[in-house]
Amino acid sequence: MTEPSITIRPETADDAAAIERLHERTFGPGRLAKTAYRIREGAEHRLELSFTAHIGTLMIGSVRLTAVRIGEAKALLLGPLTVEPPFRARGIGRALITRALAEAKSKGHHLVVLVGDEPYYGKSGFVRVPAGRAVMPGPVDPARILVCELGEGAFANVAGPIRPEPDAQ
Ligand SMILES: CC(C)(COP(=O)(O)OP(=O)(O)OC[C@H]1O[C@@H](n2cnc3c(N)ncnc32)[C@H](O)[C@@H]1OP(=O)(O)O)[C@@H](O)C(=O)NCCC(=O)NCCS
């Protein structure tokens, strides 16, 4: 039997409720206390840089990007990234990341930061931020703060607190 094809498209306002349910199922109510959520409370994610994965009419995954600053440097915070459990380990998470990074780069962004597992995100070009160089506004294991340069040397000379950039265009 052939597998139905998976499509990835920019998030729209109509996806909000389904994504919220996906996050609730995946991360539970504890997600709202996570440090990364403090940033997301301070700035809406960017719809044109956020993507959803679909099989037919079923939404099976989502990744969001939010505008932030690291010190004075403009950057994007990646997350949450979620794929519905029956559809995991088929490359959908990676495809969502690849699409979001490509779109961010094409729109002139230079840096993407996230809080997550290096063994997973390392495959998409993320590396660990040296301890203390980029600081989240709350408790986070420093080894989980990862950065991806969209242009060579984009993270050179960047340091400071990671904070939301509410009105970024
Ligand atoms: C993390 C997640 C998005 C990955 O989605 P996915 O579509 O399964 O990812 P991919 O198919 O691109 O990659 C799967 C591979 O990554 C591995 N992987 C998944 N999560 C991992 C992690 N946290 N650390 C290391 N490897 C991981 C899988 O074992 C699999 O390995 P394989 O290719 O050797 O079989 C998905 O597992 C998920 O929704 N998890 C719960 C939410 C979460 O933890 N999100 C990330 C933090 S915001």
PDB file of C-alpha atoms and ligand atoms in Angstrom:
ATOM      1  CA  MET A   1       0.000   0.000   0.000  1.00  0.00           C
ATOM      2  CA  THR A   2       1.369   3.445  -0.821  1.00  0.00           C
ATOM      3  CA  GLU A   3       1.643   5.947   2.033  1.00  0.00           C
ATOM      4  CA  PRO A   4      -0.437   9.071   1.621  1.00  0.00           C
ATOM      5  CA  SER A   5       1.826  12.037   0.930  1.00  0.00           C
ATOM      6  CA  ILE A   6       2.749  14.519   3.624  1.00  0.00           C
ATOM      7  CA  THR A   7       2.542  18.210   2.893  1.00  0.00           C
ATOM      8  CA  ILE A   8       4.130  21.053   4.816  1.00  0.00           C
ATOM      9  CA  ARG A   9       2.613  24.507   4.607  1.00  0.00           C
ATOM     10  CA  PRO A  10       2.782  27.829   6.451  1.00  0.00           C
ATOM     11  CA  GLU A  11       0.626  27.984   9.558  1.00  0.00           C
ATOM     12  CA  THR A  12      -2.590  29.962   9.255  1.00  0.00           C
ATOM     13  CA  ALA A  13      -4.830  31.505  11.905  1.00  0.00           C
ATOM     14  CA  ASP A  14      -7.259  28.600  11.361  1.00  0.00           C
ATOM     15  CA  ASP A  15      -4.629  26.129  12.662  1.00  0.00           C
ATOM     16  CA  ALA A  16      -4.465  27.693  16.138  1.00  0.00           C
ATOM     17  CA  ALA A  17      -7.005  25.469  17.904  1.00  0.00           C
ATOM     18  CA  ALA A  18      -5.642  22.208  16.457  1.00  0.00           C
ATOM     19  CA  ILE A  19      -2.063  23.194  17.365  1.00  0.00           C
ATOM     20  CA  GLU A  20      -3.136  24.106  20.895  1.00  0.00           C
ATOM     21  CA  ARG A  21      -4.725  20.651  21.283  1.00  0.00           C
ATOM     22  CA  LEU A  22      -1.564  19.023  19.926  1.00  0.00           C
ATOM     23  CA  HIS A  23       0.568  20.927  22.447  1.00  0.00           C
ATOM     24  CA  GLU A  24      -1.788  20.054  25.295  1.00  0.00           C
ATOM     25  CA  ARG A  25      -1.672  16.348  24.386  1.00  0.00           C
ATOM     26  CA  THR A  26       2.107  16.361  23.921  1.00  0.00           C
ATOM     27  CA  PHE A  27       3.364  18.554  26.736  1.00  0.00           C
ATOM     28  CA  GLY A  28       0.414  18.758  29.166  1.00  0.00           C
ATOM     29  CA  PRO A  29      -0.410  21.748  31.340  1.00  0.00           C
ATOM     30  CA  GLY A  30       3.199  21.871  32.653  1.00  0.00           C
ATOM     31  CA  ARG A  31       4.204  23.393  29.300  1.00  0.00           C
ATOM     32  CA  LEU A  32       2.857  26.756  30.384  1.00  0.00           C
ATOM     33  CA  ALA A  33       5.411  26.961  33.204  1.00  0.00           C
ATOM     34  CA  LYS A  34       8.384  26.276  30.934  1.00  0.00           C
ATOM     35  CA  THR A  35      10.912  29.048  30.489  1.00  0.00           C
ATOM     36  CA  ALA A  36      10.508  29.111  26.704  1.00  0.00           C
ATOM     37  CA  TYR A  37       6.813  29.865  27.206  1.00  0.00           C
ATOM     38  CA  ARG A  38       7.717  33.016  29.098  1.00  0.00           C
ATOM     39  CA  ILE A  39       9.295  34.274  25.901  1.00  0.00           C
ATOM     40  CA  ARG A  40       6.343  33.163  23.806  1.00  0.00           C
ATOM     41  CA  GLU A  41       4.010  35.004  26.160  1.00  0.00           C
ATOM     42  CA  GLY A  42       5.908  38.189  25.343  1.00  0.00           C
ATOM     43  CA  ALA A  43       5.719  37.868  21.561  1.00  0.00           C
ATOM     44  CA  GLU A  44       3.346  36.124  19.167  1.00  0.00           C
ATOM     45  CA  HIS A  45       4.968  33.488  16.978  1.00  0.00           C
ATOM     46  CA  ARG A  46       5.421  34.511  13.344  1.00  0.00           C
ATOM     47  CA  LEU A  47       2.810  32.756  11.209  1.00  0.00           C
ATOM     48  CA  GLU A  48       4.815  33.155   7.999  1.00  0.00           C
ATOM     49  CA  LEU A  49       7.803  31.423   9.643  1.00  0.00           C
ATOM     50  CA  SER A  50       5.760  28.697  11.348  1.00  0.00           C
ATOM     51  CA  PHE A  51       4.724  25.490   9.587  1.00  0.00           C
ATOM     52  CA  THR A  52       2.294  22.620   9.876  1.00  0.00           C
ATOM     53  CA  ALA A  53       2.506  19.098   8.459  1.00  0.00           C
ATOM     54  CA  HIS A  54      -0.571  17.394   7.025  1.00  0.00           C
ATOM     55  CA  ILE A  55      -1.735  14.080   5.691  1.00  0.00           C
ATOM     56  CA  GLY A  56      -4.860  14.858   3.724  1.00  0.00           C
ATOM     57  CA  THR A  57      -6.999  17.051   5.978  1.00  0.00           C
ATOM     58  CA  LEU A  58      -5.300  15.800   9.167  1.00  0.00           C
ATOM     59  CA  MET A  59      -2.750  18.086  10.813  1.00  0.00           C
ATOM     60  CA  ILE A  60       0.031  15.875  12.178  1.00  0.00           C
ATOM     61  CA  GLY A  61       2.789  18.276  13.171  1.00  0.00           C
ATOM     62  CA  SER A  62       3.745  21.846  13.894  1.00  0.00           C
ATOM     63  CA  VAL A  63       6.766  24.050  14.390  1.00  0.00           C
ATOM     64  CA  ARG A  64       6.698  27.680  15.406  1.00  0.00           C
ATOM     65  CA  LEU A  65       9.230  30.498  15.277  1.00  0.00           C
ATOM     66  CA  THR A  66       9.078  33.594  17.467  1.00  0.00           C
ATOM     67  CA  ALA A  67      11.126  36.779  17.114  1.00  0.00           C
ATOM     68  CA  VAL A  68      13.592  37.347  19.947  1.00  0.00           C
ATOM     69  CA  ARG A  69      16.812  39.155  20.709  1.00  0.00           C
ATOM     70  CA  ILE A  70      19.964  37.641  22.102  1.00  0.00           C
ATOM     71  CA  GLY A  71      21.559  40.658  23.690  1.00  0.00           C
ATOM     72  CA  GLU A  72      21.149  43.235  20.892  1.00  0.00           C
ATOM     73  CA  ALA A  73      21.172  40.703  18.044  1.00  0.00           C
ATOM     74  CA  LYS A  74      17.932  39.771  16.299  1.00  0.00           C
ATOM     75  CA  ALA A  75      17.153  36.055  16.330  1.00  0.00           C
ATOM     76  CA  LEU A  76      14.266  33.579  16.186  1.00  0.00           C
ATOM     77  CA  LEU A  77      13.246  31.116  18.887  1.00  0.00           C
ATOM     78  CA  LEU A  78      12.243  27.722  17.453  1.00  0.00           C
ATOM     79  CA  GLY A  79       9.536  25.761  19.232  1.00  0.00           C
ATOM     80  CA  PRO A  80       7.421  24.076  20.150  1.00  0.00           C
ATOM     81  CA  LEU A  81       8.100  21.323  17.607  1.00  0.00           C
ATOM     82  CA  THR A  82       5.577  18.525  17.793  1.00  0.00           C
ATOM     83  CA  VAL A  83       4.630  15.539  15.652  1.00  0.00           C
ATOM     84  CA  GLU A  84       1.618  13.326  16.408  1.00  0.00           C
ATOM     85  CA  PRO A  85       2.903  10.053  17.944  1.00  0.00           C
ATOM     86  CA  PRO A  86       1.717   7.667  15.185  1.00  0.00           C
ATOM     87  CA  PHE A  87       3.595   9.745  12.605  1.00  0.00           C
ATOM     88  CA  ARG A  88       6.933  10.077  14.412  1.00  0.00           C
ATOM     89  CA  ALA A  89      10.294   8.761  13.155  1.00  0.00           C
ATOM     90  CA  ARG A  90       9.359   9.330   9.506  1.00  0.00           C
ATOM     91  CA  GLY A  91      11.371  12.515   9.115  1.00  0.00           C
ATOM     92  CA  ILE A  92       8.433  14.881   9.608  1.00  0.00           C
ATOM     93  CA  GLY A  93      10.031  16.713  12.548  1.00  0.00           C
ATOM     94  CA  ARG A  94      13.201  17.214  10.573  1.00  0.00           C
ATOM     95  CA  ALA A  95      11.269  18.328   7.494  1.00  0.00           C
ATOM     96  CA  LEU A  96       9.409  20.930   9.572  1.00  0.00           C
ATOM     97  CA  ILE A  97      12.696  22.272  10.955  1.00  0.00           C
ATOM     98  CA  THR A  98      14.318  22.331   7.498  1.00  0.00           C
ATOM     99  CA  ARG A  99      11.389  24.234   6.006  1.00  0.00           C
ATOM    100  CA  ALA A 100      11.273  26.757   8.869  1.00  0.00           C
ATOM    101  CA  LEU A 101      15.026  27.401   8.694  1.00  0.00           C
ATOM    102  CA  ALA A 102      14.948  27.787   4.912  1.00  0.00           C
ATOM    103  CA  GLU A 103      12.072  30.246   5.101  1.00  0.00           C
ATOM    104  CA  ALA A 104      13.757  32.209   7.888  1.00  0.00           C
ATOM    105  CA  LYS A 105      16.963  32.420   5.870  1.00  0.00           C
ATOM    106  CA  SER A 106      15.138  33.486   2.737  1.00  0.00           C
ATOM    107  CA  LYS A 107      13.477  36.278   4.712  1.00  0.00           C
ATOM    108  CA  GLY A 108      16.852  37.603   5.868  1.00  0.00           C
ATOM    109  CA  HIS A 109      17.109  36.102   9.355  1.00  0.00           C
ATOM    110  CA  HIS A 110      20.537  35.075  10.558  1.00  0.00           C
ATOM    111  CA  LEU A 111      20.142  33.185  13.823  1.00  0.00           C
ATOM    112  CA  VAL A 112      17.789  30.616  15.334  1.00  0.00           C
ATOM    113  CA  VAL A 113      17.948  29.585  18.984  1.00  0.00           C
ATOM    114  CA  LEU A 114      16.010  26.907  20.894  1.00  0.00           C
ATOM    115  CA  VAL A 115      15.853  24.906  24.098  1.00  0.00           C
ATOM    116  CA  GLY A 116      16.034  21.210  23.249  1.00  0.00           C
ATOM    117  CA  ASP A 117      18.004  18.007  22.872  1.00  0.00           C
ATOM    118  CA  GLU A 118      21.296  18.428  21.044  1.00  0.00           C
ATOM    119  CA  PRO A 119      21.336  14.806  19.756  1.00  0.00           C
ATOM    120  CA  TYR A 120      18.104  15.544  17.865  1.00  0.00           C
ATOM    121  CA  TYR A 121      18.528  19.156  16.766  1.00  0.00           C
ATOM    122  CA  GLY A 122      22.239  18.673  16.002  1.00  0.00           C
ATOM    123  CA  LYS A 123      21.156  16.776  12.861  1.00  0.00           C
ATOM    124  CA  SER A 124      19.552  20.014  11.638  1.00  0.00           C
ATOM    125  CA  GLY A 125      22.615  22.174  12.244  1.00  0.00           C
ATOM    126  CA  PHE A 126      22.093  23.313  15.844  1.00  0.00           C
ATOM    127  CA  VAL A 127      25.060  23.459  18.218  1.00  0.00           C
ATOM    128  CA  ARG A 128      25.313  24.054  21.926  1.00  0.00           C
ATOM    129  CA  VAL A 129      25.681  27.672  23.039  1.00  0.00           C
ATOM    130  CA  PRO A 130      28.760  28.094  25.244  1.00  0.00           C
ATOM    131  CA  ALA A 131      27.566  28.242  28.876  1.00  0.00           C
ATOM    132  CA  GLY A 132      26.442  31.697  29.917  1.00  0.00           C
ATOM    133  CA  ARG A 133      26.603  33.301  26.484  1.00  0.00           C
ATOM    134  CA  ALA A 134      22.846  33.340  25.859  1.00  0.00           C
ATOM    135  CA  VAL A 135      20.640  33.355  28.925  1.00  0.00           C
ATOM    136  CA  MET A 136      16.982  32.365  29.083  1.00  0.00           C
ATOM    137  CA  PRO A 137      14.646  34.320  31.402  1.00  0.00           C
ATOM    138  CA  GLY A 138      14.227  31.412  33.829  1.00  0.00           C
ATOM    139  CA  PRO A 139      15.620  28.025  34.757  1.00  0.00           C
ATOM    140  CA  VAL A 140      16.951  26.021  31.801  1.00  0.00           C
ATOM    141  CA  ASP A 141      19.692  23.391  31.551  1.00  0.00           C
ATOM    142  CA  PRO A 142      22.393  25.453  29.760  1.00  0.00           C
ATOM    143  CA  ALA A 143      23.398  22.373  27.736  1.00  0.00           C
ATOM    144  CA  ARG A 144      19.965  22.505  26.073  1.00  0.00           C
ATOM    145  CA  ILE A 145      20.335  26.045  24.714  1.00  0.00           C
ATOM    146  CA  LEU A 146      21.216  25.496  21.058  1.00  0.00           C
ATOM    147  CA  VAL A 147      21.821  27.867  18.177  1.00  0.00           C
ATOM    148  CA  CYS A 148      21.836  27.553  14.390  1.00  0.00           C
ATOM    149  CA  GLU A 149      23.640  30.108  12.248  1.00  0.00           C
ATOM    150  CA  LEU A 150      21.778  30.770   8.992  1.00  0.00           C
ATOM    151  CA  GLY A 151      24.796  32.658   7.699  1.00  0.00           C
ATOM    152  CA  GLU A 152      28.461  32.046   8.407  1.00  0.00           C
ATOM    153  CA  GLY A 153      29.627  33.672  11.634  1.00  0.00           C
ATOM    154  CA  ALA A 154      26.145  34.926  12.551  1.00  0.00           C
ATOM    155  CA  PHE A 155      26.620  34.007  16.199  1.00  0.00           C
ATOM    156  CA  ALA A 156      30.097  35.550  16.494  1.00  0.00           C
ATOM    157  CA  ASN A 157      30.080  38.428  18.988  1.00  0.00           C
ATOM    158  CA  VAL A 158      26.479  37.674  20.011  1.00  0.00           C
ATOM    159  CA  ALA A 159      25.827  37.332  23.738  1.00  0.00           C
ATOM    160  CA  GLY A 160      23.276  38.321  26.341  1.00  0.00           C
ATOM    161  CA  PRO A 161      19.786  37.624  27.599  1.00  0.00           C
ATOM    162  CA  ILE A 162      17.255  36.006  25.270  1.00  0.00           C
ATOM    163  CA  ARG A 163      14.103  38.075  25.325  1.00  0.00           C
ATOM    164  CA  PRO A 164      10.982  38.463  23.198  1.00  0.00           C
ATOM    165  CA  GLU A 165      10.854  41.010  20.394  1.00  0.00           C
ATOM    166  CA  PRO A 166       7.121  41.777  20.385  1.00  0.00           C
ATOM    167  CA  ASP A 167       6.769  44.070  17.373  1.00  0.00           C
ATOM    168  CA  ALA A 168       9.322  42.527  15.015  1.00  0.00           C
ATOM    169  CA  GLN A 169       8.486  42.559  11.298  1.00  0.00           C
TER     170      GLN A 169
HETATM  171  C1  LIG B   1      10.822  15.482  18.791  1.00  0.00           C
HETATM  172  C2  LIG B   1       9.806  15.179  17.698  1.00  0.00           C
HETATM  173  C3  LIG B   1       9.214  16.475  17.200  1.00  0.00           C
HETATM  174  C4  LIG B   1      10.523  14.487  16.550  1.00  0.00           C
HETATM  175  O1  LIG B   1       9.616  14.314  15.471  1.00  0.00           O
HETATM  176  P1  LIG B   1       9.812  13.158  14.384  1.00  0.00           P
HETATM  177  O2  LIG B   1       8.961  13.467  13.220  1.00  0.00           O
HETATM  178  O3  LIG B   1       9.669  11.833  15.033  1.00  0.00           O
HETATM  179  O4  LIG B   1      11.359  13.403  14.050  1.00  0.00           O
HETATM  180  P2  LIG B   1      12.203  12.819  12.839  1.00  0.00           P
HETATM  181  O5  LIG B   1      11.427  11.738  12.142  1.00  0.00           O
HETATM  182  O6  LIG B   1      12.716  13.953  12.073  1.00  0.00           O
HETATM  183  O7  LIG B   1      13.441  12.174  13.595  1.00  0.00           O
HETATM  184  C5  LIG B   1      13.249  10.995  14.301  1.00  0.00           C
HETATM  185  C6  LIG B   1      14.574  10.549  14.878  1.00  0.00           C
HETATM  186  O8  LIG B   1      14.963  11.435  15.940  1.00  0.00           O
HETATM  187  C7  LIG B   1      15.097  10.682  17.134  1.00  0.00           C
HETATM  188  N1  LIG B   1      14.667  11.522  18.245  1.00  0.00           N
HETATM  189  C8  LIG B   1      13.414  11.944  18.518  1.00  0.00           C
HETATM  190  N2  LIG B   1      13.436  12.690  19.644  1.00  0.00           N
HETATM  191  C9  LIG B   1      14.722  12.736  20.060  1.00  0.00           C
HETATM  192  C10 LIG B   1      15.377  13.336  21.164  1.00  0.00           C
HETATM  193  N3  LIG B   1      14.707  14.045  22.050  1.00  0.00           N
HETATM  194  N4  LIG B   1      16.716  13.176  21.270  1.00  0.00           N
HETATM  195  C11 LIG B   1      17.406  12.446  20.374  1.00  0.00           C
HETATM  196  N5  LIG B   1      16.841  11.839  19.304  1.00  0.00           N
HETATM  197  C12 LIG B   1      15.510  11.981  19.168  1.00  0.00           C
HETATM  198  C13 LIG B   1      14.215   9.477  16.948  1.00  0.00           C
HETATM  199  O9  LIG B   1      14.616   8.417  17.776  1.00  0.00           O
HETATM  200  C14 LIG B   1      14.442   9.161  15.471  1.00  0.00           C
HETATM  201  O10 LIG B   1      15.672   8.518  15.326  1.00  0.00           O
HETATM  202  P3  LIG B   1      15.961   7.562  14.029  1.00  0.00           P
HETATM  203  O11 LIG B   1      15.894   8.473  12.834  1.00  0.00           O
HETATM  204  O12 LIG B   1      17.326   7.038  14.303  1.00  0.00           O
HETATM  205  O13 LIG B   1      14.870   6.552  14.064  1.00  0.00           O
HETATM  206  C15 LIG B   1       8.693  14.217  18.190  1.00  0.00           C
HETATM  207  O14 LIG B   1       9.278  13.065  18.732  1.00  0.00           O
HETATM  208  C16 LIG B   1       7.792  14.860  19.226  1.00  0.00           C
HETATM  209  O15 LIG B   1       6.793  15.487  18.909  1.00  0.00           O
HETATM  210  N6  LIG B   1       8.167  14.676  20.505  1.00  0.00           N
HETATM  211  C17 LIG B   1       7.420  15.235  21.615  1.00  0.00           C
HETATM  212  C18 LIG B   1       7.594  16.724  21.668  1.00  0.00           C
HETATM  213  C19 LIG B   1       9.028  17.165  21.819  1.00  0.00           C
HETATM  214  O16 LIG B   1       9.807  16.579  22.576  1.00  0.00           O
HETATM  215  N7  LIG B   1       9.381  18.206  21.058  1.00  0.00           N
HETATM  216  C20 LIG B   1      10.702  18.759  21.065  1.00  0.00           C
HETATM  217  C21 LIG B   1      10.880  19.779  22.124  1.00  0.00           C
HETATM  218  S1  LIG B   1      10.067  21.311  21.753  1.00  0.00           S
END
